[in-house]
PDB file of C-alpha atoms in Angstrom:
ATOM      1  CA  MET E   1     -14.278 -10.456 -18.734  1.00  0.00           C
ATOM      2  CA  PHE E   2     -16.757  -9.438 -16.039  1.00  0.00           C
ATOM      3  CA  ASN E   3     -14.213  -8.088 -13.586  1.00  0.00           C
ATOM      4  CA  ILE E   4     -12.097  -5.899 -15.867  1.00  0.00           C
ATOM      5  CA  ALA E   5     -12.371  -2.831 -13.596  1.00  0.00           C
ATOM      6  CA  SER E   6     -11.328  -4.918 -10.587  1.00  0.00           C
ATOM      7  CA  ILE E   7      -8.430  -6.430 -12.538  1.00  0.00           C
ATOM      8  CA  LEU E   8      -7.226  -2.998 -13.615  1.00  0.00           C
ATOM      9  CA  ILE E   9      -7.350  -1.626 -10.064  1.00  0.00           C
ATOM     10  CA  LEU E  10      -5.596  -4.709  -8.718  1.00  0.00           C
ATOM     11  CA  ALA E  11      -2.912  -4.163 -11.376  1.00  0.00           C
ATOM     12  CA  LEU E  12      -2.532  -0.527 -10.286  1.00  0.00           C
ATOM     13  CA  LEU E  13      -2.145  -1.585  -6.654  1.00  0.00           C
ATOM     14  CA  ALA E  14       0.226  -4.448  -7.531  1.00  0.00           C
ATOM     15  CA  VAL E  15       2.523  -2.152  -9.532  1.00  0.00           C
ATOM     16  CA  THR E  16       2.383   0.519  -6.833  1.00  0.00           C
ATOM     17  CA  PHE E  17       3.248  -1.746  -3.923  1.00  0.00           C
ATOM     18  CA  ILE E  18       5.694  -4.118  -5.622  1.00  0.00           C
ATOM     19  CA  GLN E  19       7.655  -1.192  -7.089  1.00  0.00           C
ATOM     20  CA  SER E  20       7.617   0.601  -3.734  1.00  0.00           C
ATOM     21  CA  GLY E  21       8.815  -2.534  -1.951  1.00  0.00           C
ATOM     22  CA  TYR E  22      11.536  -3.048  -4.552  1.00  0.00           C
ATOM     23  CA  ASP E  23      12.702   0.545  -4.069  1.00  0.00           C
ATOM     24  CA  LYS E  24      12.867   0.085  -0.298  1.00  0.00           C
ATOM     25  CA  VAL E  25      14.958  -3.072  -0.637  1.00  0.00           C
ATOM     26  CA  MET E  26      17.302  -1.677  -3.286  1.00  0.00           C
ATOM     27  CA  ASP E  27      17.859   1.679  -1.530  1.00  0.00           C
ATOM     28  CA  TRP E  28      17.299   0.800   2.112  1.00  0.00           C
ATOM     29  CA  ASN E  29      19.842   3.262   3.504  1.00  0.00           C
ATOM     30  CA  GLY E  30      18.581   6.128   1.359  1.00  0.00           C
ATOM     31  CA  ASN E  31      14.996   5.477   2.414  1.00  0.00           C
ATOM     32  CA  VAL E  32      15.903   5.255   6.095  1.00  0.00           C
ATOM     33  CA  ALA E  33      17.929   8.484   5.910  1.00  0.00           C
ATOM     34  CA  TRP E  34      15.146  10.384   4.150  1.00  0.00           C
ATOM     35  CA  LEU E  35      12.466   9.070   6.505  1.00  0.00           C
ATOM     36  CA  LYS E  36      14.517   9.906   9.608  1.00  0.00           C
ATOM     37  CA  GLY E  37      14.497  13.506   8.439  1.00  0.00           C
ATOM     38  CA  HIS E  38      10.819  13.318   7.539  1.00  0.00           C
ATOM     39  CA  PHE E  39       9.867  12.035  10.996  1.00  0.00           C
ATOM     40  CA  GLU E  40      12.483  13.875  13.095  1.00  0.00           C
ATOM     41  CA  LYS E  41       9.836  15.907  14.951  1.00  0.00           C
ATOM     42  CA  THR E  42       7.499  12.970  15.630  1.00  0.00           C
ATOM     43  CA  ARG E  43       7.281  10.041  18.008  1.00  0.00           C
ATOM     44  CA  LEU E  44       8.481   7.786  15.167  1.00  0.00           C
ATOM     45  CA  ARG E  45      11.920   9.433  14.899  1.00  0.00           C
ATOM     46  CA  ASN E  46      13.681   6.548  16.675  1.00  0.00           C
ATOM     47  CA  LEU E  47      11.523   3.830  15.126  1.00  0.00           C
ATOM     48  CA  VAL E  48      12.026   4.570  11.425  1.00  0.00           C
ATOM     49  CA  PRO E  49      13.860   1.331  10.465  1.00  0.00           C
ATOM     50  CA  LEU E  50      11.329  -0.817  12.334  1.00  0.00           C
ATOM     51  CA  ALA E  51       8.388   1.084  10.850  1.00  0.00           C
ATOM     52  CA  LEU E  52       9.931   0.791   7.389  1.00  0.00           C
ATOM     53  CA  ILE E  53      10.238  -2.987   7.753  1.00  0.00           C
ATOM     54  CA  HIS E  54       6.550  -3.195   8.691  1.00  0.00           C
ATOM     55  CA  VAL E  55       5.541  -1.042   5.728  1.00  0.00           C
ATOM     56  CA  LEU E  56       7.774  -3.070   3.396  1.00  0.00           C
ATOM     57  CA  ILE E  57       6.213  -6.350   4.516  1.00  0.00           C
ATOM     58  CA  LEU E  58       2.686  -4.999   4.135  1.00  0.00           C
ATOM     59  CA  GLU E  59       3.460  -3.534   0.709  1.00  0.00           C
ATOM     60  CA  LEU E  60       4.857  -6.833  -0.537  1.00  0.00           C
ATOM     61  CA  ILE E  61       1.939  -8.827   0.858  1.00  0.00           C
ATOM     62  CA  SER E  62      -0.500  -6.353  -0.723  1.00  0.00           C
ATOM     63  CA  GLY E  63       1.229  -6.436  -4.111  1.00  0.00           C
ATOM     64  CA  ILE E  64       1.559 -10.212  -4.221  1.00  0.00           C
ATOM     65  CA  LEU E  65      -2.066 -10.744  -3.185  1.00  0.00           C
ATOM     66  CA  CYS E  66      -3.165  -8.336  -5.918  1.00  0.00           C
ATOM     67  CA  VAL E  67      -1.160 -10.255  -8.554  1.00  0.00           C
ATOM     68  CA  VAL E  68      -2.568 -13.589  -7.376  1.00  0.00           C
ATOM     69  CA  GLY E  69      -6.029 -11.987  -7.308  1.00  0.00           C
ATOM     70  CA  ILE E  70      -5.694 -10.927 -10.949  1.00  0.00           C
ATOM     71  CA  ILE E  71      -4.663 -14.446 -11.945  1.00  0.00           C
ATOM     72  CA  GLN E  72      -7.503 -15.948  -9.935  1.00  0.00           C
ATOM     73  CA  LEU E  73     -10.084 -13.605 -11.485  1.00  0.00           C
ATOM     74  CA  ILE E  74      -8.870 -14.382 -15.008  1.00  0.00           C
ATOM     75  CA  ILE E  75      -8.613 -18.150 -14.583  1.00  0.00           C
ATOM     76  CA  ASN E  76     -11.749 -19.027 -12.625  1.00  0.00           C
ATOM     77  CA  ASN E  77     -13.526 -15.763 -11.773  1.00  0.00           C
ATOM     78  CA  GLU E  78     -12.765 -16.326  -8.085  1.00  0.00           C
ATOM     79  CA  ARG E  79     -12.494 -13.168  -5.974  1.00  0.00           C
ATOM     80  CA  THR E  80     -10.847 -14.296  -2.732  1.00  0.00           C
ATOM     81  CA  TYR E  81      -7.237 -13.237  -3.285  1.00  0.00           C
ATOM     82  CA  GLY E  82      -8.229 -10.033  -5.055  1.00  0.00           C
ATOM     83  CA  LEU E  83     -10.385  -9.122  -2.081  1.00  0.00           C
ATOM     84  CA  TYR E  84      -7.525  -9.874   0.315  1.00  0.00           C
ATOM     85  CA  GLY E  85      -5.193  -7.823  -1.885  1.00  0.00           C
ATOM     86  CA  GLY E  86      -7.603  -4.910  -1.748  1.00  0.00           C
ATOM     87  CA  ILE E  87      -8.015  -5.184   2.010  1.00  0.00           C
ATOM     88  CA  PHE E  88      -4.264  -5.367   2.636  1.00  0.00           C
ATOM     89  CA  SER E  89      -3.776  -2.437   0.261  1.00  0.00           C
ATOM     90  CA  CYS E  90      -6.266  -0.367   2.260  1.00  0.00           C
ATOM     91  CA  ILE E  91      -4.562  -1.281   5.546  1.00  0.00           C
ATOM     92  CA  THR E  92      -1.158  -0.394   4.092  1.00  0.00           C
ATOM     93  CA  LEU E  93      -2.434   2.925   2.763  1.00  0.00           C
ATOM     94  CA  ILE E  94      -4.038   3.784   6.101  1.00  0.00           C
ATOM     95  CA  MET E  95      -0.686   3.125   7.820  1.00  0.00           C
ATOM     96  CA  LEU E  96       1.080   5.353   5.294  1.00  0.00           C
ATOM     97  CA  LEU E  97      -1.608   8.022   5.724  1.00  0.00           C
ATOM     98  CA  PHE E  98      -1.131   7.911   9.495  1.00  0.00           C
ATOM     99  CA  GLY E  99       2.601   8.484   9.050  1.00  0.00           C
ATOM    100  CA  GLN E 100       2.086  11.402   6.696  1.00  0.00           C
ATOM    101  CA  ARG E 101      -0.422  13.027   9.016  1.00  0.00           C
ATOM    102  CA  LEU E 102       1.884  12.484  11.988  1.00  0.00           C
ATOM    103  CA  ALA E 103       4.703  14.185  10.072  1.00  0.00           C
ATOM    104  CA  LYS E 104       2.257  16.966   9.112  1.00  0.00           C
ATOM    105  CA  ASP E 105       2.899  16.266   5.426  1.00  0.00           C
ATOM    106  CA  TYR E 106      -0.615  17.070   4.253  1.00  0.00           C
ATOM    107  CA  ASP E 107       0.263  17.008   0.543  1.00  0.00           C
ATOM    108  CA  GLY E 108       1.705  13.524   0.992  1.00  0.00           C
ATOM    109  CA  ALA E 109      -1.418  12.468   2.887  1.00  0.00           C
ATOM    110  CA  ARG E 110      -3.601  13.788   0.065  1.00  0.00           C
ATOM    111  CA  THR E 111      -1.636  11.703  -2.434  1.00  0.00           C
ATOM    112  CA  ILE E 112      -2.242   8.564  -0.384  1.00  0.00           C
ATOM    113  CA  VAL E 113      -5.986   9.238  -0.389  1.00  0.00           C
ATOM    114  CA  ILE E 114      -5.844   9.250  -4.201  1.00  0.00           C
ATOM    115  CA  TYR E 115      -4.614   5.638  -4.035  1.00  0.00           C
ATOM    116  CA  PHE E 116      -7.074   4.743  -1.283  1.00  0.00           C
ATOM    117  CA  ILE E 117     -10.153   5.543  -3.384  1.00  0.00           C
ATOM    118  CA  PRO E 118      -9.599   2.816  -6.008  1.00  0.00           C
ATOM    119  CA  ALA E 119      -8.393   0.420  -3.301  1.00  0.00           C
ATOM    120  CA  ILE E 120     -11.646   0.775  -1.367  1.00  0.00           C
ATOM    121  CA  LEU E 121     -13.604   0.449  -4.623  1.00  0.00           C
ATOM    122  CA  VAL E 122     -11.972  -2.887  -5.409  1.00  0.00           C
ATOM    123  CA  VAL E 123     -12.750  -4.104  -1.890  1.00  0.00           C
ATOM    124  CA  TYR E 124     -16.394  -3.100  -2.383  1.00  0.00           C
ATOM    125  CA  TRP E 125     -16.645  -4.717  -5.829  1.00  0.00           C
ATOM    126  CA  LEU E 126     -15.000  -7.968  -4.791  1.00  0.00           C
ATOM    127  CA  SER E 127     -16.753  -8.407  -1.438  1.00  0.00           C
TER     128      SER E 127
END
């Protein structure tokens, strides 16, 4: 298995984004309520549901691409979907980072950077 590190990072990203998307779907109202409070002093205060839909879609695309990328790497050592999964993961994380910085939640932003580091590594390794 030549791409074990890439597979493990793709698995981390897949679990992260699929679980996060699942949580948003299963507790939509709770997430919207919490985020409205989180962004009440920002320009996003009236756009929380719309922003949450965008984040949800990107998280699900990222997670699914990572899963397909793992399968593709295992079956035929092809990197295309894993690379796309990594790229979408980075885009999603940058969007989340932007929101945290806008809300002045610097601890939350720091946590997102922790996820961004392996995501950018997998993009580098698979490109």
